[in-house]
């Protein structure tokens, strides 16, 4: 039993790890102002909304709807485009995806990747349909998606 007692996580290490991730999170949010067409942690917000939607717990939308409307208005994006994208994803694409692949945490990074690139594909379709100007896609968003995938993996499996 002596060996198992040394295998526990030290609370000091956990505190240091939390401080590191808090500093990293603040740095990440500050860096997202370089390309600020999307709110910080857009992919994480998408995944949280998706999980709450699947649980039929719609309380998170009271926070996300004003947040997304504010960012759309502030950045010049089409009105309600993020919410229409989520509605389309949750009502049409997600049930078909769940039917074929099931419910696994392995797909959460894929959903973050889809949130960024799917939203811009949705914006391009929206712009084509209504002949509206859409902001240019930047590959910096791929970096944001990669960082958020890494953060989600850490929060899901390590912490």
mmCIF file with all atom_site columns, C-alpha atoms in Angstrom, residues 43-132:
data_model
loop_
_atom_site.group_PDB
_atom_site.id
_atom_site.type_symbol
_atom_site.label_atom_id
_atom_site.label_alt_id
_atom_site.label_comp_id
_atom_site.label_asym_id
_atom_site.label_entity_id
_atom_site.label_seq_id
_atom_site.pdbx_PDB_ins_code
_atom_site.Cartn_x
_atom_site.Cartn_y
_atom_site.Cartn_z
_atom_site.occupancy
_atom_site.B_iso_or_equiv
_atom_site.pdbx_formal_charge
_atom_site.auth_seq_id
_atom_site.auth_comp_id
_atom_site.auth_asym_id
_atom_site.auth_atom_id
_atom_site.pdbx_PDB_model_num
ATOM 1  C CA . UNK A 1 43  ? -14.954 26.193 -30.632 1.00 0.00 ? 43  UNK A CA 1
ATOM 2  C CA . UNK A 1 44  ? -15.217 25.562 -26.915 1.00 0.00 ? 44  UNK A CA 1
ATOM 3  C CA . UNK A 1 45  ? -18.445 27.590 -26.759 1.00 0.00 ? 45  UNK A CA 1
ATOM 4  C CA . UNK A 1 46  ? -19.776 25.529 -29.658 1.00 0.00 ? 46  UNK A CA 1
ATOM 5  C CA . UNK A 1 47  ? -18.924 22.243 -27.935 1.00 0.00 ? 47  UNK A CA 1
ATOM 6  C CA . UNK A 1 48  ? -20.454 23.394 -24.630 1.00 0.00 ? 48  UNK A CA 1
ATOM 7  C CA . UNK A 1 49  ? -23.623 24.500 -26.406 1.00 0.00 ? 49  UNK A CA 1
ATOM 8  C CA . UNK A 1 50  ? -23.767 21.190 -28.260 1.00 0.00 ? 50  UNK A CA 1
ATOM 9  C CA . UNK A 1 51  ? -23.439 19.142 -25.078 1.00 0.00 ? 51  UNK A CA 1
ATOM 10 C CA . UNK A 1 52  ? -26.070 21.206 -23.270 1.00 0.00 ? 52  UNK A CA 1
ATOM 11 C CA . UNK A 1 53  ? -28.371 20.974 -26.287 1.00 0.00 ? 53  UNK A CA 1
ATOM 12 C CA . UNK A 1 54  ? -28.056 17.193 -26.309 1.00 0.00 ? 54  UNK A CA 1
ATOM 13 C CA . UNK A 1 55  ? -28.833 17.112 -22.574 1.00 0.00 ? 55  UNK A CA 1
ATOM 14 C CA . UNK A 1 56  ? -31.919 19.322 -23.205 1.00 0.00 ? 56  UNK A CA 1
ATOM 15 C CA . UNK A 1 57  ? -30.455 21.901 -20.813 1.00 0.00 ? 57  UNK A CA 1
ATOM 16 C CA . UNK A 1 58  ? -30.902 25.240 -22.565 1.00 0.00 ? 58  UNK A CA 1
ATOM 17 C CA . UNK A 1 59  ? -29.646 27.521 -19.773 1.00 0.00 ? 59  UNK A CA 1
ATOM 18 C CA . UNK A 1 60  ? -26.260 28.034 -21.462 1.00 0.00 ? 60  UNK A CA 1
ATOM 19 C CA . UNK A 1 61  ? -27.987 29.736 -24.374 1.00 0.00 ? 61  UNK A CA 1
ATOM 20 C CA . UNK A 1 62  ? -29.020 32.629 -22.114 1.00 0.00 ? 62  UNK A CA 1
ATOM 21 C CA . UNK A 1 63  ? -25.312 33.458 -21.909 1.00 0.00 ? 63  UNK A CA 1
ATOM 22 C CA . UNK A 1 64  ? -24.241 32.491 -25.432 1.00 0.00 ? 64  UNK A CA 1
ATOM 23 C CA . UNK A 1 65  ? -26.973 34.273 -27.404 1.00 0.00 ? 65  UNK A CA 1
ATOM 24 C CA . UNK A 1 66  ? -26.128 37.784 -26.122 1.00 0.00 ? 66  UNK A CA 1
ATOM 25 C CA . UNK A 1 67  ? -22.405 36.985 -26.421 1.00 0.00 ? 67  UNK A CA 1
ATOM 26 C CA . UNK A 1 68  ? -22.691 35.929 -30.059 1.00 0.00 ? 68  UNK A CA 1
ATOM 27 C CA . UNK A 1 69  ? -25.018 38.816 -30.972 1.00 0.00 ? 69  UNK A CA 1
ATOM 28 C CA . UNK A 1 70  ? -22.556 41.250 -29.392 1.00 0.00 ? 70  UNK A CA 1
ATOM 29 C CA . UNK A 1 71  ? -19.621 39.822 -31.340 1.00 0.00 ? 71  UNK A CA 1
ATOM 30 C CA . UNK A 1 72  ? -21.580 39.751 -34.587 1.00 0.00 ? 72  UNK A CA 1
ATOM 31 C CA . UNK A 1 73  ? -22.573 43.385 -34.183 1.00 0.00 ? 73  UNK A CA 1
ATOM 32 C CA . UNK A 1 74  ? -19.106 44.424 -33.057 1.00 0.00 ? 74  UNK A CA 1
ATOM 33 C CA . UNK A 1 75  ? -17.235 42.649 -35.856 1.00 0.00 ? 75  UNK A CA 1
ATOM 34 C CA . UNK A 1 76  ? -19.632 43.322 -38.727 1.00 0.00 ? 76  UNK A CA 1
ATOM 35 C CA . UNK A 1 77  ? -20.764 39.746 -39.238 1.00 0.00 ? 77  UNK A CA 1
ATOM 36 C CA . UNK A 1 78  ? -24.261 38.976 -40.528 1.00 0.00 ? 78  UNK A CA 1
ATOM 37 C CA . UNK A 1 79  ? -26.895 39.243 -37.796 1.00 0.00 ? 79  UNK A CA 1
ATOM 38 C CA . UNK A 1 80  ? -27.661 35.905 -36.070 1.00 0.00 ? 80  UNK A CA 1
ATOM 39 C CA . UNK A 1 81  ? -25.233 34.008 -38.323 1.00 0.00 ? 81  UNK A CA 1
ATOM 40 C CA . UNK A 1 82  ? -23.569 32.147 -35.439 1.00 0.00 ? 82  UNK A CA 1
ATOM 41 C CA . UNK A 1 83  ? -26.914 31.151 -33.986 1.00 0.00 ? 83  UNK A CA 1
ATOM 42 C CA . UNK A 1 84  ? -28.235 30.054 -37.383 1.00 0.00 ? 84  UNK A CA 1
ATOM 43 C CA . UNK A 1 85  ? -25.052 28.038 -37.871 1.00 0.00 ? 85  UNK A CA 1
ATOM 44 C CA . UNK A 1 86  ? -25.558 26.328 -34.511 1.00 0.00 ? 86  UNK A CA 1
ATOM 45 C CA . UNK A 1 87  ? -29.237 25.724 -35.216 1.00 0.00 ? 87  UNK A CA 1
ATOM 46 C CA . UNK A 1 88  ? -28.376 24.154 -38.581 1.00 0.00 ? 88  UNK A CA 1
ATOM 47 C CA . UNK A 1 89  ? -25.627 22.059 -37.008 1.00 0.00 ? 89  UNK A CA 1
ATOM 48 C CA . UNK A 1 90  ? -27.624 20.881 -34.003 1.00 0.00 ? 90  UNK A CA 1
ATOM 49 C CA . UNK A 1 91  ? -30.883 20.149 -35.833 1.00 0.00 ? 91  UNK A CA 1
ATOM 50 C CA . UNK A 1 92  ? -29.618 18.707 -39.123 1.00 0.00 ? 92  UNK A CA 1
ATOM 51 C CA . UNK A 1 93  ? -25.990 17.583 -38.993 1.00 0.00 ? 93  UNK A CA 1
ATOM 52 C CA . UNK A 1 94  ? -25.549 16.468 -35.382 1.00 0.00 ? 94  UNK A CA 1
ATOM 53 C CA . UNK A 1 95  ? -28.335 13.829 -35.321 1.00 0.00 ? 95  UNK A CA 1
ATOM 54 C CA . UNK A 1 96  ? -26.949 12.245 -38.491 1.00 0.00 ? 96  UNK A CA 1
ATOM 55 C CA . UNK A 1 97  ? -23.416 12.305 -37.083 1.00 0.00 ? 97  UNK A CA 1
ATOM 56 C CA . UNK A 1 98  ? -24.558 10.749 -33.787 1.00 0.00 ? 98  UNK A CA 1
ATOM 57 C CA . UNK A 1 99  ? -26.497 8.088  -35.663 1.00 0.00 ? 99  UNK A CA 1
ATOM 58 C CA . UNK A 1 100 ? -23.384 6.902  -37.504 1.00 0.00 ? 100 UNK A CA 1
ATOM 59 C CA . UNK A 1 101 ? -20.653 7.479  -34.922 1.00 0.00 ? 101 UNK A CA 1
ATOM 60 C CA . UNK A 1 102 ? -22.376 7.520  -31.532 1.00 0.00 ? 102 UNK A CA 1
ATOM 61 C CA . UNK A 1 103 ? -21.491 9.530  -28.440 1.00 0.00 ? 103 UNK A CA 1
ATOM 62 C CA . UNK A 1 104 ? -17.781 9.530  -27.742 1.00 0.00 ? 104 UNK A CA 1
ATOM 63 C CA . UNK A 1 105 ? -15.412 12.100 -26.272 1.00 0.00 ? 105 UNK A CA 1
ATOM 64 C CA . UNK A 1 106 ? -12.969 11.307 -29.045 1.00 0.00 ? 106 UNK A CA 1
ATOM 65 C CA . UNK A 1 107 ? -14.981 13.466 -31.459 1.00 0.00 ? 107 UNK A CA 1
ATOM 66 C CA . UNK A 1 108 ? -14.904 16.659 -29.371 1.00 0.00 ? 108 UNK A CA 1
ATOM 67 C CA . UNK A 1 109 ? -11.731 17.991 -31.066 1.00 0.00 ? 109 UNK A CA 1
ATOM 68 C CA . UNK A 1 110 ? -13.397 17.278 -34.413 1.00 0.00 ? 110 UNK A CA 1
ATOM 69 C CA . UNK A 1 111 ? -16.355 19.418 -33.345 1.00 0.00 ? 111 UNK A CA 1
ATOM 70 C CA . UNK A 1 112 ? -14.011 22.292 -32.473 1.00 0.00 ? 112 UNK A CA 1
ATOM 71 C CA . UNK A 1 113 ? -12.402 22.026 -35.889 1.00 0.00 ? 113 UNK A CA 1
ATOM 72 C CA . UNK A 1 114 ? -15.877 21.939 -37.446 1.00 0.00 ? 114 UNK A CA 1
ATOM 73 C CA . UNK A 1 115 ? -16.992 24.981 -35.445 1.00 0.00 ? 115 UNK A CA 1
ATOM 74 C CA . UNK A 1 116 ? -14.322 27.189 -36.994 1.00 0.00 ? 116 UNK A CA 1
ATOM 75 C CA . UNK A 1 117 ? -14.231 25.890 -40.549 1.00 0.00 ? 117 UNK A CA 1
ATOM 76 C CA . UNK A 1 118 ? -17.921 25.027 -40.709 1.00 0.00 ? 118 UNK A CA 1
ATOM 77 C CA . UNK A 1 119 ? -18.863 28.512 -39.573 1.00 0.00 ? 119 UNK A CA 1
ATOM 78 C CA . UNK A 1 120 ? -16.819 30.108 -42.333 1.00 0.00 ? 120 UNK A CA 1
ATOM 79 C CA . UNK A 1 121 ? -18.261 27.680 -44.886 1.00 0.00 ? 121 UNK A CA 1
ATOM 80 C CA . UNK A 1 122 ? -21.701 28.671 -43.595 1.00 0.00 ? 122 UNK A CA 1
ATOM 81 C CA . UNK A 1 123 ? -20.739 32.365 -43.935 1.00 0.00 ? 123 UNK A CA 1
ATOM 82 C CA . UNK A 1 124 ? -19.594 31.847 -47.521 1.00 0.00 ? 124 UNK A CA 1
ATOM 83 C CA . UNK A 1 125 ? -22.874 30.116 -48.345 1.00 0.00 ? 125 UNK A CA 1
ATOM 84 C CA . UNK A 1 126 ? -24.744 32.920 -46.559 1.00 0.00 ? 126 UNK A CA 1
ATOM 85 C CA . UNK A 1 127 ? -22.781 35.525 -48.535 1.00 0.00 ? 127 UNK A CA 1
ATOM 86 C CA . UNK A 1 128 ? -23.409 33.725 -51.812 1.00 0.00 ? 128 UNK A CA 1
ATOM 87 C CA . UNK A 1 129 ? -27.110 33.351 -51.092 1.00 0.00 ? 129 UNK A CA 1
ATOM 88 C CA . UNK A 1 130 ? -27.711 36.986 -50.098 1.00 0.00 ? 130 UNK A CA 1
ATOM 89 C CA . UNK A 1 131 ? -24.847 38.570 -52.082 1.00 0.00 ? 131 UNK A CA 1
ATOM 90 C CA . UNK A 1 132 ? -23.293 39.947 -48.912 1.00 0.00 ? 132 UNK A CA 1
#
